[in-house]
Amino acid sequence: MSLSANKKSVSPLAKVLKLLARRDHSVSELTLKLKPFYSGSEIDDVIERCLRENWLNDARFAESYIRSRSSSGYGPRRIAMELQQKGVASETIRLALREVNIDWQALLLRLLERRRPLPEEPAERFKLQNMLLRRGFSPDLIQRCFFSTEI
């Protein structure tokens, strides 16, 4: 059975379990994936069951997502924005960012170590700072790391 199988051949629960076996999803993300195949009431029923059985948990999804994206070199602002786009509540994101206990400064310093030596030319430094901003690090953290003696 494929994930694109039509409604008649795959139950909503079977489809959800197949999706959740691959990775965690947010409630919103899972709902969007089910919409083309099932009615609203079927989706609500299966989502409710998954929440009740703790197969689906936005807080767990957010923590897992934060760990994954931070290990790829992304900062808290970018990760929070991506989680909001995936339908995770702001409060859940805020709590998950606190729970994962990531040292964002150490992560940023590791990213900067790859770029050693740091560019001396102002235009090049500006480009590097913009890249780090796009990756989701705050301007003050970037400045602290740029002038840190650890690099």
PDB file of N, CA and C in Angstrom, residues 62-146:
ATOM      1  N   ALA A  62       8.225  19.329  18.377  1.00  0.00           N
ATOM      2  CA  ALA A  62       9.006  20.574  18.399  1.00  0.00           C
ATOM      3  C   ALA A  62      10.411  20.323  18.946  1.00  0.00           C
ATOM      4  N   GLU A  63      10.529  19.578  20.015  1.00  0.00           N
ATOM      5  CA  GLU A  63      11.854  19.298  20.590  1.00  0.00           C
ATOM      6  C   GLU A  63      12.721  18.513  19.617  1.00  0.00           C
ATOM      7  N   SER A  64      12.142  17.530  18.980  1.00  0.00           N
ATOM      8  CA  SER A  64      12.874  16.732  17.998  1.00  0.00           C
ATOM      9  C   SER A  64      13.313  17.593  16.807  1.00  0.00           C
ATOM     10  N   TYR A  65      12.412  18.443  16.357  1.00  0.00           N
ATOM     11  CA  TYR A  65      12.702  19.322  15.225  1.00  0.00           C
ATOM     12  C   TYR A  65      13.822  20.309  15.589  1.00  0.00           C
ATOM     13  N   ILE A  66      13.766  20.855  16.785  1.00  0.00           N
ATOM     14  CA  ILE A  66      14.793  21.810  17.236  1.00  0.00           C
ATOM     15  C   ILE A  66      16.160  21.128  17.295  1.00  0.00           C
ATOM     16  N   ARG A  67      16.219  19.931  17.843  1.00  0.00           N
ATOM     17  CA  ARG A  67      17.504  19.212  17.907  1.00  0.00           C
ATOM     18  C   ARG A  67      18.053  18.952  16.508  1.00  0.00           C
ATOM     19  N   SER A  68      17.178  18.523  15.625  1.00  0.00           N
ATOM     20  CA  SER A  68      17.589  18.205  14.261  1.00  0.00           C
ATOM     21  C   SER A  68      18.101  19.439  13.523  1.00  0.00           C
ATOM     22  N   ARG A  69      17.349  20.518  13.563  1.00  0.00           N
ATOM     23  CA  ARG A  69      17.728  21.725  12.817  1.00  0.00           C
ATOM     24  C   ARG A  69      18.939  22.413  13.445  1.00  0.00           C
ATOM     25  N   SER A  70      19.049  22.380  14.769  1.00  0.00           N
ATOM     26  CA  SER A  70      20.216  23.007  15.394  1.00  0.00           C
ATOM     27  C   SER A  70      21.483  22.236  15.050  1.00  0.00           C
ATOM     28  N   SER A  71      21.386  20.928  14.927  1.00  0.00           N
ATOM     29  CA  SER A  71      22.565  20.141  14.561  1.00  0.00           C
ATOM     30  C   SER A  71      22.976  20.420  13.107  1.00  0.00           C
ATOM     31  N   SER A  72      22.066  20.999  12.332  1.00  0.00           N
ATOM     32  CA  SER A  72      22.388  21.405  10.962  1.00  0.00           C
ATOM     33  C   SER A  72      22.872  22.847  10.900  1.00  0.00           C
ATOM     34  N   GLY A  73      23.016  23.492  12.063  1.00  0.00           N
ATOM     35  CA  GLY A  73      23.579  24.834  12.121  1.00  0.00           C
ATOM     36  C   GLY A  73      22.570  25.960  12.044  1.00  0.00           C
ATOM     37  N   TYR A  74      21.321  25.700  12.390  1.00  0.00           N
ATOM     38  CA  TYR A  74      20.309  26.756  12.376  1.00  0.00           C
ATOM     39  C   TYR A  74      20.058  27.264  13.777  1.00  0.00           C
ATOM     40  N   GLY A  75      19.746  28.554  13.870  1.00  0.00           N
ATOM     41  CA  GLY A  75      19.535  29.211  15.144  1.00  0.00           C
ATOM     42  C   GLY A  75      18.084  29.193  15.594  1.00  0.00           C
ATOM     43  N   PRO A  76      17.841  29.673  16.813  1.00  0.00           N
ATOM     44  CA  PRO A  76      16.515  29.588  17.411  1.00  0.00           C
ATOM     45  C   PRO A  76      15.431  30.380  16.673  1.00  0.00           C
ATOM     46  N   ARG A  77      15.785  31.523  16.132  1.00  0.00           N
ATOM     47  CA  ARG A  77      14.769  32.321  15.429  1.00  0.00           C
ATOM     48  C   ARG A  77      14.273  31.619  14.177  1.00  0.00           C
ATOM     49  N   ARG A  78      15.167  31.081  13.405  1.00  0.00           N
ATOM     50  CA  ARG A  78      14.783  30.385  12.171  1.00  0.00           C
ATOM     51  C   ARG A  78      13.980  29.127  12.490  1.00  0.00           C
ATOM     52  N   ILE A  79      14.424  28.382  13.488  1.00  0.00           N
ATOM     53  CA  ILE A  79      13.736  27.158  13.867  1.00  0.00           C
ATOM     54  C   ILE A  79      12.325  27.473  14.364  1.00  0.00           C
ATOM     55  N   ALA A  80      12.186  28.521  15.176  1.00  0.00           N
ATOM     56  CA  ALA A  80      10.868  28.916  15.686  1.00  0.00           C
ATOM     57  C   ALA A  80       9.938  29.297  14.536  1.00  0.00           C
ATOM     58  N   MET A  81      10.456  30.021  13.551  1.00  0.00           N
ATOM     59  CA  MET A  81       9.653  30.406  12.396  1.00  0.00           C
ATOM     60  C   MET A  81       9.202  29.168  11.617  1.00  0.00           C
ATOM     61  N   GLU A  82      10.095  28.218  11.424  1.00  0.00           N
ATOM     62  CA  GLU A  82       9.749  26.994  10.699  1.00  0.00           C
ATOM     63  C   GLU A  82       8.689  26.195  11.455  1.00  0.00           C
ATOM     64  N   LEU A  83       8.809  26.134  12.779  1.00  0.00           N
ATOM     65  CA  LEU A  83       7.813  25.417  13.570  1.00  0.00           C
ATOM     66  C   LEU A  83       6.445  26.106  13.500  1.00  0.00           C
ATOM     67  N   GLN A  84       6.435  27.433  13.490  1.00  0.00           N
ATOM     68  CA  GLN A  84       5.168  28.153  13.342  1.00  0.00           C
ATOM     69  C   GLN A  84       4.537  27.826  12.001  1.00  0.00           C
ATOM     70  N   GLN A  85       5.349  27.735  10.964  1.00  0.00           N
ATOM     71  CA  GLN A  85       4.831  27.382   9.648  1.00  0.00           C
ATOM     72  C   GLN A  85       4.274  25.966   9.624  1.00  0.00           C
ATOM     73  N   LYS A  86       4.760  25.116  10.506  1.00  0.00           N
ATOM     74  CA  LYS A  86       4.263  23.747  10.590  1.00  0.00           C
ATOM     75  C   LYS A  86       3.060  23.637  11.526  1.00  0.00           C
ATOM     76  N   GLY A  87       2.585  24.786  12.025  1.00  0.00           N
ATOM     77  CA  GLY A  87       1.367  24.811  12.824  1.00  0.00           C
ATOM     78  C   GLY A  87       1.536  24.568  14.303  1.00  0.00           C
ATOM     79  N   VAL A  88       2.747  24.667  14.809  1.00  0.00           N
ATOM     80  CA  VAL A  88       2.984  24.475  16.235  1.00  0.00           C
ATOM     81  C   VAL A  88       2.721  25.798  16.953  1.00  0.00           C
ATOM     82  N   ALA A  89       2.030  25.732  18.070  1.00  0.00           N
ATOM     83  CA  ALA A  89       1.670  26.926  18.841  1.00  0.00           C
ATOM     84  C   ALA A  89       2.921  27.631  19.377  1.00  0.00           C
ATOM     85  N   SER A  90       2.840  28.949  19.443  1.00  0.00           N
ATOM     86  CA  SER A  90       3.974  29.767  19.907  1.00  0.00           C
ATOM     87  C   SER A  90       4.445  29.368  21.305  1.00  0.00           C
ATOM     88  N   GLU A  91       3.506  29.116  22.195  1.00  0.00           N
ATOM     89  CA  GLU A  91       3.869  28.732  23.561  1.00  0.00           C
ATOM     90  C   GLU A  91       4.596  27.390  23.579  1.00  0.00           C
ATOM     91  N   THR A  92       4.155  26.463  22.757  1.00  0.00           N
ATOM     92  CA  THR A  92       4.811  25.153  22.659  1.00  0.00           C
ATOM     93  C   THR A  92       6.233  25.322  22.143  1.00  0.00           C
ATOM     94  N   ILE A  93       6.412  26.198  21.172  1.00  0.00           N
ATOM     95  CA  ILE A  93       7.745  26.465  20.613  1.00  0.00           C
ATOM     96  C   ILE A  93       8.649  27.062  21.681  1.00  0.00           C
ATOM     97  N   ARG A  94       8.122  28.056  22.390  1.00  0.00           N
ATOM     98  CA  ARG A  94       8.913  28.727  23.424  1.00  0.00           C
ATOM     99  C   ARG A  94       9.364  27.733  24.490  1.00  0.00           C
ATOM    100  N   LEU A  95       8.444  26.883  24.935  1.00  0.00           N
ATOM    101  CA  LEU A  95       8.787  25.881  25.959  1.00  0.00           C
ATOM    102  C   LEU A  95       9.782  24.855  25.420  1.00  0.00           C
ATOM    103  N   ALA A  96       9.601  24.437  24.182  1.00  0.00           N
ATOM    104  CA  ALA A  96      10.506  23.444  23.593  1.00  0.00           C
ATOM    105  C   ALA A  96      11.917  24.017  23.445  1.00  0.00           C
ATOM    106  N   LEU A  97      12.019  25.275  23.048  1.00  0.00           N
ATOM    107  CA  LEU A  97      13.341  25.906  22.925  1.00  0.00           C
ATOM    108  C   LEU A  97      14.044  25.949  24.275  1.00  0.00           C
ATOM    109  N   ARG A  98      13.287  26.144  25.331  1.00  0.00           N
ATOM    110  CA  ARG A  98      13.876  26.159  26.670  1.00  0.00           C
ATOM    111  C   ARG A  98      14.243  24.743  27.119  1.00  0.00           C
ATOM    112  N   GLU A  99      13.402  23.765  26.799  1.00  0.00           N
ATOM    113  CA  GLU A  99      13.608  22.377  27.240  1.00  0.00           C
ATOM    114  C   GLU A  99      14.825  21.707  26.600  1.00  0.00           C
ATOM    115  N   VAL A 100      15.092  21.989  25.310  1.00  0.00           N
ATOM    116  CA  VAL A 100      16.176  21.271  24.638  1.00  0.00           C
ATOM    117  C   VAL A 100      17.544  21.667  25.156  1.00  0.00           C
ATOM    118  N   ASN A 101      17.629  22.824  25.810  1.00  0.00           N
ATOM    119  CA  ASN A 101      18.854  23.228  26.489  1.00  0.00           C
ATOM    120  C   ASN A 101      20.073  23.223  25.560  1.00  0.00           C
ATOM    121  N   ILE A 102      19.964  23.930  24.452  1.00  0.00           N
ATOM    122  CA  ILE A 102      21.066  24.043  23.492  1.00  0.00           C
ATOM    123  C   ILE A 102      21.845  25.314  23.785  1.00  0.00           C
ATOM    124  N   ASP A 103      23.163  25.219  23.766  1.00  0.00           N
ATOM    125  CA  ASP A 103      24.015  26.392  23.936  1.00  0.00           C
ATOM    126  C   ASP A 103      24.177  27.030  22.555  1.00  0.00           C
ATOM    127  N   TRP A 104      23.345  28.035  22.271  1.00  0.00           N
ATOM    128  CA  TRP A 104      23.321  28.664  20.946  1.00  0.00           C
ATOM    129  C   TRP A 104      24.632  29.378  20.656  1.00  0.00           C
ATOM    130  N   GLN A 105      25.260  29.935  21.686  1.00  0.00           N
ATOM    131  CA  GLN A 105      26.534  30.622  21.470  1.00  0.00           C
ATOM    132  C   GLN A 105      27.607  29.622  21.059  1.00  0.00           C
ATOM    133  N   ALA A 106      27.653  28.481  21.704  1.00  0.00           N
ATOM    134  CA  ALA A 106      28.635  27.457  21.341  1.00  0.00           C
ATOM    135  C   ALA A 106      28.393  26.955  19.917  1.00  0.00           C
ATOM    136  N   LEU A 107      27.126  26.805  19.557  1.00  0.00           N
ATOM    137  CA  LEU A 107      26.781  26.384  18.197  1.00  0.00           C
ATOM    138  C   LEU A 107      27.260  27.414  17.180  1.00  0.00           C
ATOM    139  N   LEU A 108      27.018  28.677  17.463  1.00  0.00           N
ATOM    140  CA  LEU A 108      27.453  29.747  16.564  1.00  0.00           C
ATOM    141  C   LEU A 108      28.975  29.822  16.487  1.00  0.00           C
ATOM    142  N   LEU A 109      29.645  29.636  17.601  1.00  0.00           N
ATOM    143  CA  LEU A 109      31.110  29.644  17.584  1.00  0.00           C
ATOM    144  C   LEU A 109      31.662  28.496  16.735  1.00  0.00           C
ATOM    145  N   ARG A 110      31.011  27.322  16.796  1.00  0.00           N
ATOM    146  CA  ARG A 110      31.429  26.198  15.948  1.00  0.00           C
ATOM    147  C   ARG A 110      31.255  26.542  14.467  1.00  0.00           C
ATOM    148  N   LEU A 111      30.147  27.217  14.141  1.00  0.00           N
ATOM    149  CA  LEU A 111      29.927  27.636  12.748  1.00  0.00           C
ATOM    150  C   LEU A 111      31.004  28.617  12.299  1.00  0.00           C
ATOM    151  N   LEU A 112      31.365  29.531  13.183  1.00  0.00           N
ATOM    152  CA  LEU A 112      32.375  30.537  12.840  1.00  0.00           C
ATOM    153  C   LEU A 112      33.771  29.922  12.737  1.00  0.00           C
ATOM    154  N   GLU A 113      34.035  28.866  13.495  1.00  0.00           N
ATOM    155  CA  GLU A 113      35.341  28.211  13.430  1.00  0.00           C
ATOM    156  C   GLU A 113      35.605  27.653  12.036  1.00  0.00           C
ATOM    157  N   ARG A 114      34.530  27.229  11.369  1.00  0.00           N
ATOM    158  CA  ARG A 114      34.682  26.715  10.001  1.00  0.00           C
ATOM    159  C   ARG A 114      35.132  27.802   9.034  1.00  0.00           C
ATOM    160  N   ARG A 115      34.882  29.030   9.388  1.00  0.00           N
ATOM    161  CA  ARG A 115      35.183  30.165   8.508  1.00  0.00           C
ATOM    162  C   ARG A 115      36.482  30.868   8.902  1.00  0.00           C
ATOM    163  N   ARG A 116      37.312  30.187   9.662  1.00  0.00           N
ATOM    164  CA  ARG A 116      38.558  30.806  10.120  1.00  0.00           C
ATOM    165  C   ARG A 116      39.488  31.051   8.970  1.00  0.00           C
ATOM    166  N   PRO A 117      40.212  32.094   8.963  1.00  0.00           N
ATOM    167  CA  PRO A 117      40.046  33.250   9.849  1.00  0.00           C
ATOM    168  C   PRO A 117      38.824  34.061   9.424  1.00  0.00           C
ATOM    169  N   LEU A 118      38.260  34.775  10.385  1.00  0.00           N
ATOM    170  CA  LEU A 118      37.114  35.620  10.067  1.00  0.00           C
ATOM    171  C   LEU A 118      37.570  36.718   9.107  1.00  0.00           C
ATOM    172  N   PRO A 119      36.702  37.080   8.173  1.00  0.00           N
ATOM    173  CA  PRO A 119      37.095  38.102   7.202  1.00  0.00           C
ATOM    174  C   PRO A 119      37.411  39.435   7.874  1.00  0.00           C
ATOM    175  N   GLU A 120      38.436  40.087   7.388  1.00  0.00           N
ATOM    176  CA  GLU A 120      38.829  41.399   7.916  1.00  0.00           C
ATOM    177  C   GLU A 120      38.105  42.527   7.193  1.00  0.00           C
ATOM    178  N   GLU A 121      37.810  42.304   5.921  1.00  0.00           N
ATOM    179  CA  GLU A 121      37.164  43.327   5.111  1.00  0.00           C
ATOM    180  C   GLU A 121      35.712  43.519   5.578  1.00  0.00           C
ATOM    181  N   PRO A 122      35.292  44.771   5.799  1.00  0.00           N
ATOM    182  CA  PRO A 122      33.941  45.034   6.301  1.00  0.00           C
ATOM    183  C   PRO A 122      32.829  44.434   5.437  1.00  0.00           C
ATOM    184  N   ALA A 123      32.975  44.479   4.137  1.00  0.00           N
ATOM    185  CA  ALA A 123      31.939  43.938   3.252  1.00  0.00           C
ATOM    186  C   ALA A 123      31.798  42.427   3.426  1.00  0.00           C
ATOM    187  N   GLU A 124      32.911  41.742   3.598  1.00  0.00           N
ATOM    188  CA  GLU A 124      32.882  40.293   3.791  1.00  0.00           C
ATOM    189  C   GLU A 124      32.306  39.931   5.164  1.00  0.00           C
ATOM    190  N   ARG A 125      32.658  40.717   6.174  1.00  0.00           N
ATOM    191  CA  ARG A 125      32.102  40.493   7.514  1.00  0.00           C
ATOM    192  C   ARG A 125      30.586  40.700   7.495  1.00  0.00           C
ATOM    193  N   PHE A 126      30.162  41.722   6.769  1.00  0.00           N
ATOM    194  CA  PHE A 126      28.740  42.026   6.648  1.00  0.00           C
ATOM    195  C   PHE A 126      28.000  40.858   5.986  1.00  0.00           C
ATOM    196  N   LYS A 127      28.585  40.286   4.948  1.00  0.00           N
ATOM    197  CA  LYS A 127      27.980  39.139   4.261  1.00  0.00           C
ATOM    198  C   LYS A 127      27.863  37.944   5.211  1.00  0.00           C
ATOM    199  N   LEU A 128      28.906  37.706   5.985  1.00  0.00           N
ATOM    200  CA  LEU A 128      28.894  36.598   6.940  1.00  0.00           C
ATOM    201  C   LEU A 128      27.833  36.826   8.022  1.00  0.00           C
ATOM    202  N   GLN A 129      27.746  38.056   8.525  1.00  0.00           N
ATOM    203  CA  GLN A 129      26.737  38.369   9.535  1.00  0.00           C
ATOM    204  C   GLN A 129      25.326  38.173   8.975  1.00  0.00           C
ATOM    205  N   ASN A 130      25.104  38.584   7.734  1.00  0.00           N
ATOM    206  CA  ASN A 130      23.789  38.400   7.115  1.00  0.00           C
ATOM    207  C   ASN A 130      23.452  36.918   6.959  1.00  0.00           C
ATOM    208  N   MET A 131      24.438  36.119   6.598  1.00  0.00           N
ATOM    209  CA  MET A 131      24.210  34.684   6.475  1.00  0.00           C
ATOM    210  C   MET A 131      23.799  34.101   7.836  1.00  0.00           C
ATOM    211  N   LEU A 132      24.445  34.532   8.890  1.00  0.00           N
ATOM    212  CA  LEU A 132      24.117  34.040  10.228  1.00  0.00           C
ATOM    213  C   LEU A 132      22.741  34.518  10.681  1.00  0.00           C
ATOM    214  N   LEU A 133      22.370  35.734  10.296  1.00  0.00           N
ATOM    215  CA  LEU A 133      21.022  36.225  10.588  1.00  0.00           C
ATOM    216  C   LEU A 133      19.976  35.377   9.876  1.00  0.00           C
ATOM    217  N   ARG A 134      20.231  35.038   8.616  1.00  0.00           N
ATOM    218  CA  ARG A 134      19.300  34.186   7.860  1.00  0.00           C
ATOM    219  C   ARG A 134      19.200  32.790   8.469  1.00  0.00           C
ATOM    220  N   ARG A 135      20.283  32.362   9.088  1.00  0.00           N
ATOM    221  CA  ARG A 135      20.271  31.046   9.741  1.00  0.00           C
ATOM    222  C   ARG A 135      19.521  31.069  11.061  1.00  0.00           C
ATOM    223  N   GLY A 136      19.151  32.266  11.529  1.00  0.00           N
ATOM    224  CA  GLY A 136      18.298  32.358  12.715  1.00  0.00           C
ATOM    225  C   GLY A 136      18.973  32.752  14.007  1.00  0.00           C
ATOM    226  N   PHE A 137      20.161  33.320  13.933  1.00  0.00           N
ATOM    227  CA  PHE A 137      20.841  33.776  15.138  1.00  0.00           C
ATOM    228  C   PHE A 137      20.562  35.254  15.352  1.00  0.00           C
ATOM    229  N   SER A 138      20.479  35.681  16.599  1.00  0.00           N
ATOM    230  CA  SER A 138      20.171  37.074  16.914  1.00  0.00           C
ATOM    231  C   SER A 138      21.387  37.967  16.654  1.00  0.00           C
ATOM    232  N   PRO A 139      21.132  39.232  16.307  1.00  0.00           N
ATOM    233  CA  PRO A 139      22.245  40.157  16.033  1.00  0.00           C
ATOM    234  C   PRO A 139      23.211  40.309  17.214  1.00  0.00           C
ATOM    235  N   ASP A 140      22.667  40.372  18.438  1.00  0.00           N
ATOM    236  CA  ASP A 140      23.569  40.551  19.588  1.00  0.00           C
ATOM    237  C   ASP A 140      24.431  39.310  19.822  1.00  0.00           C
ATOM    238  N   LEU A 141      23.896  38.120  19.599  1.00  0.00           N
ATOM    239  CA  LEU A 141      24.689  36.900  19.738  1.00  0.00           C
ATOM    240  C   LEU A 141      25.783  36.853  18.665  1.00  0.00           C
ATOM    241  N   ILE A 142      25.441  37.262  17.476  1.00  0.00           N
ATOM    242  CA  ILE A 142      26.427  37.296  16.385  1.00  0.00           C
ATOM    243  C   ILE A 142      27.553  38.256  16.740  1.00  0.00           C
ATOM    244  N   GLN A 143      27.208  39.429  17.232  1.00  0.00           N
ATOM    245  CA  GLN A 143      28.236  40.412  17.604  1.00  0.00           C
ATOM    246  C   GLN A 143      29.123  39.890  18.723  1.00  0.00           C
ATOM    247  N   ARG A 144      28.508  39.269  19.745  1.00  0.00           N
ATOM    248  CA  ARG A 144      29.302  38.715  20.853  1.00  0.00           C
ATOM    249  C   ARG A 144      30.288  37.673  20.345  1.00  0.00           C
ATOM    250  N   CYS A 145      29.837  36.828  19.423  1.00  0.00           N
ATOM    251  CA  CYS A 145      30.706  35.771  18.907  1.00  0.00           C
ATOM    252  C   CYS A 145      31.780  36.316  17.979  1.00  0.00           C
ATOM    253  N   PHE A 146      31.455  37.347  17.232  1.00  0.00           N
ATOM    254  CA  PHE A 146      32.444  37.942  16.333  1.00  0.00           C
ATOM    255  C   PHE A 146      33.606  38.535  17.114  1.00  0.00           C
TER     256      PHE A 146
END
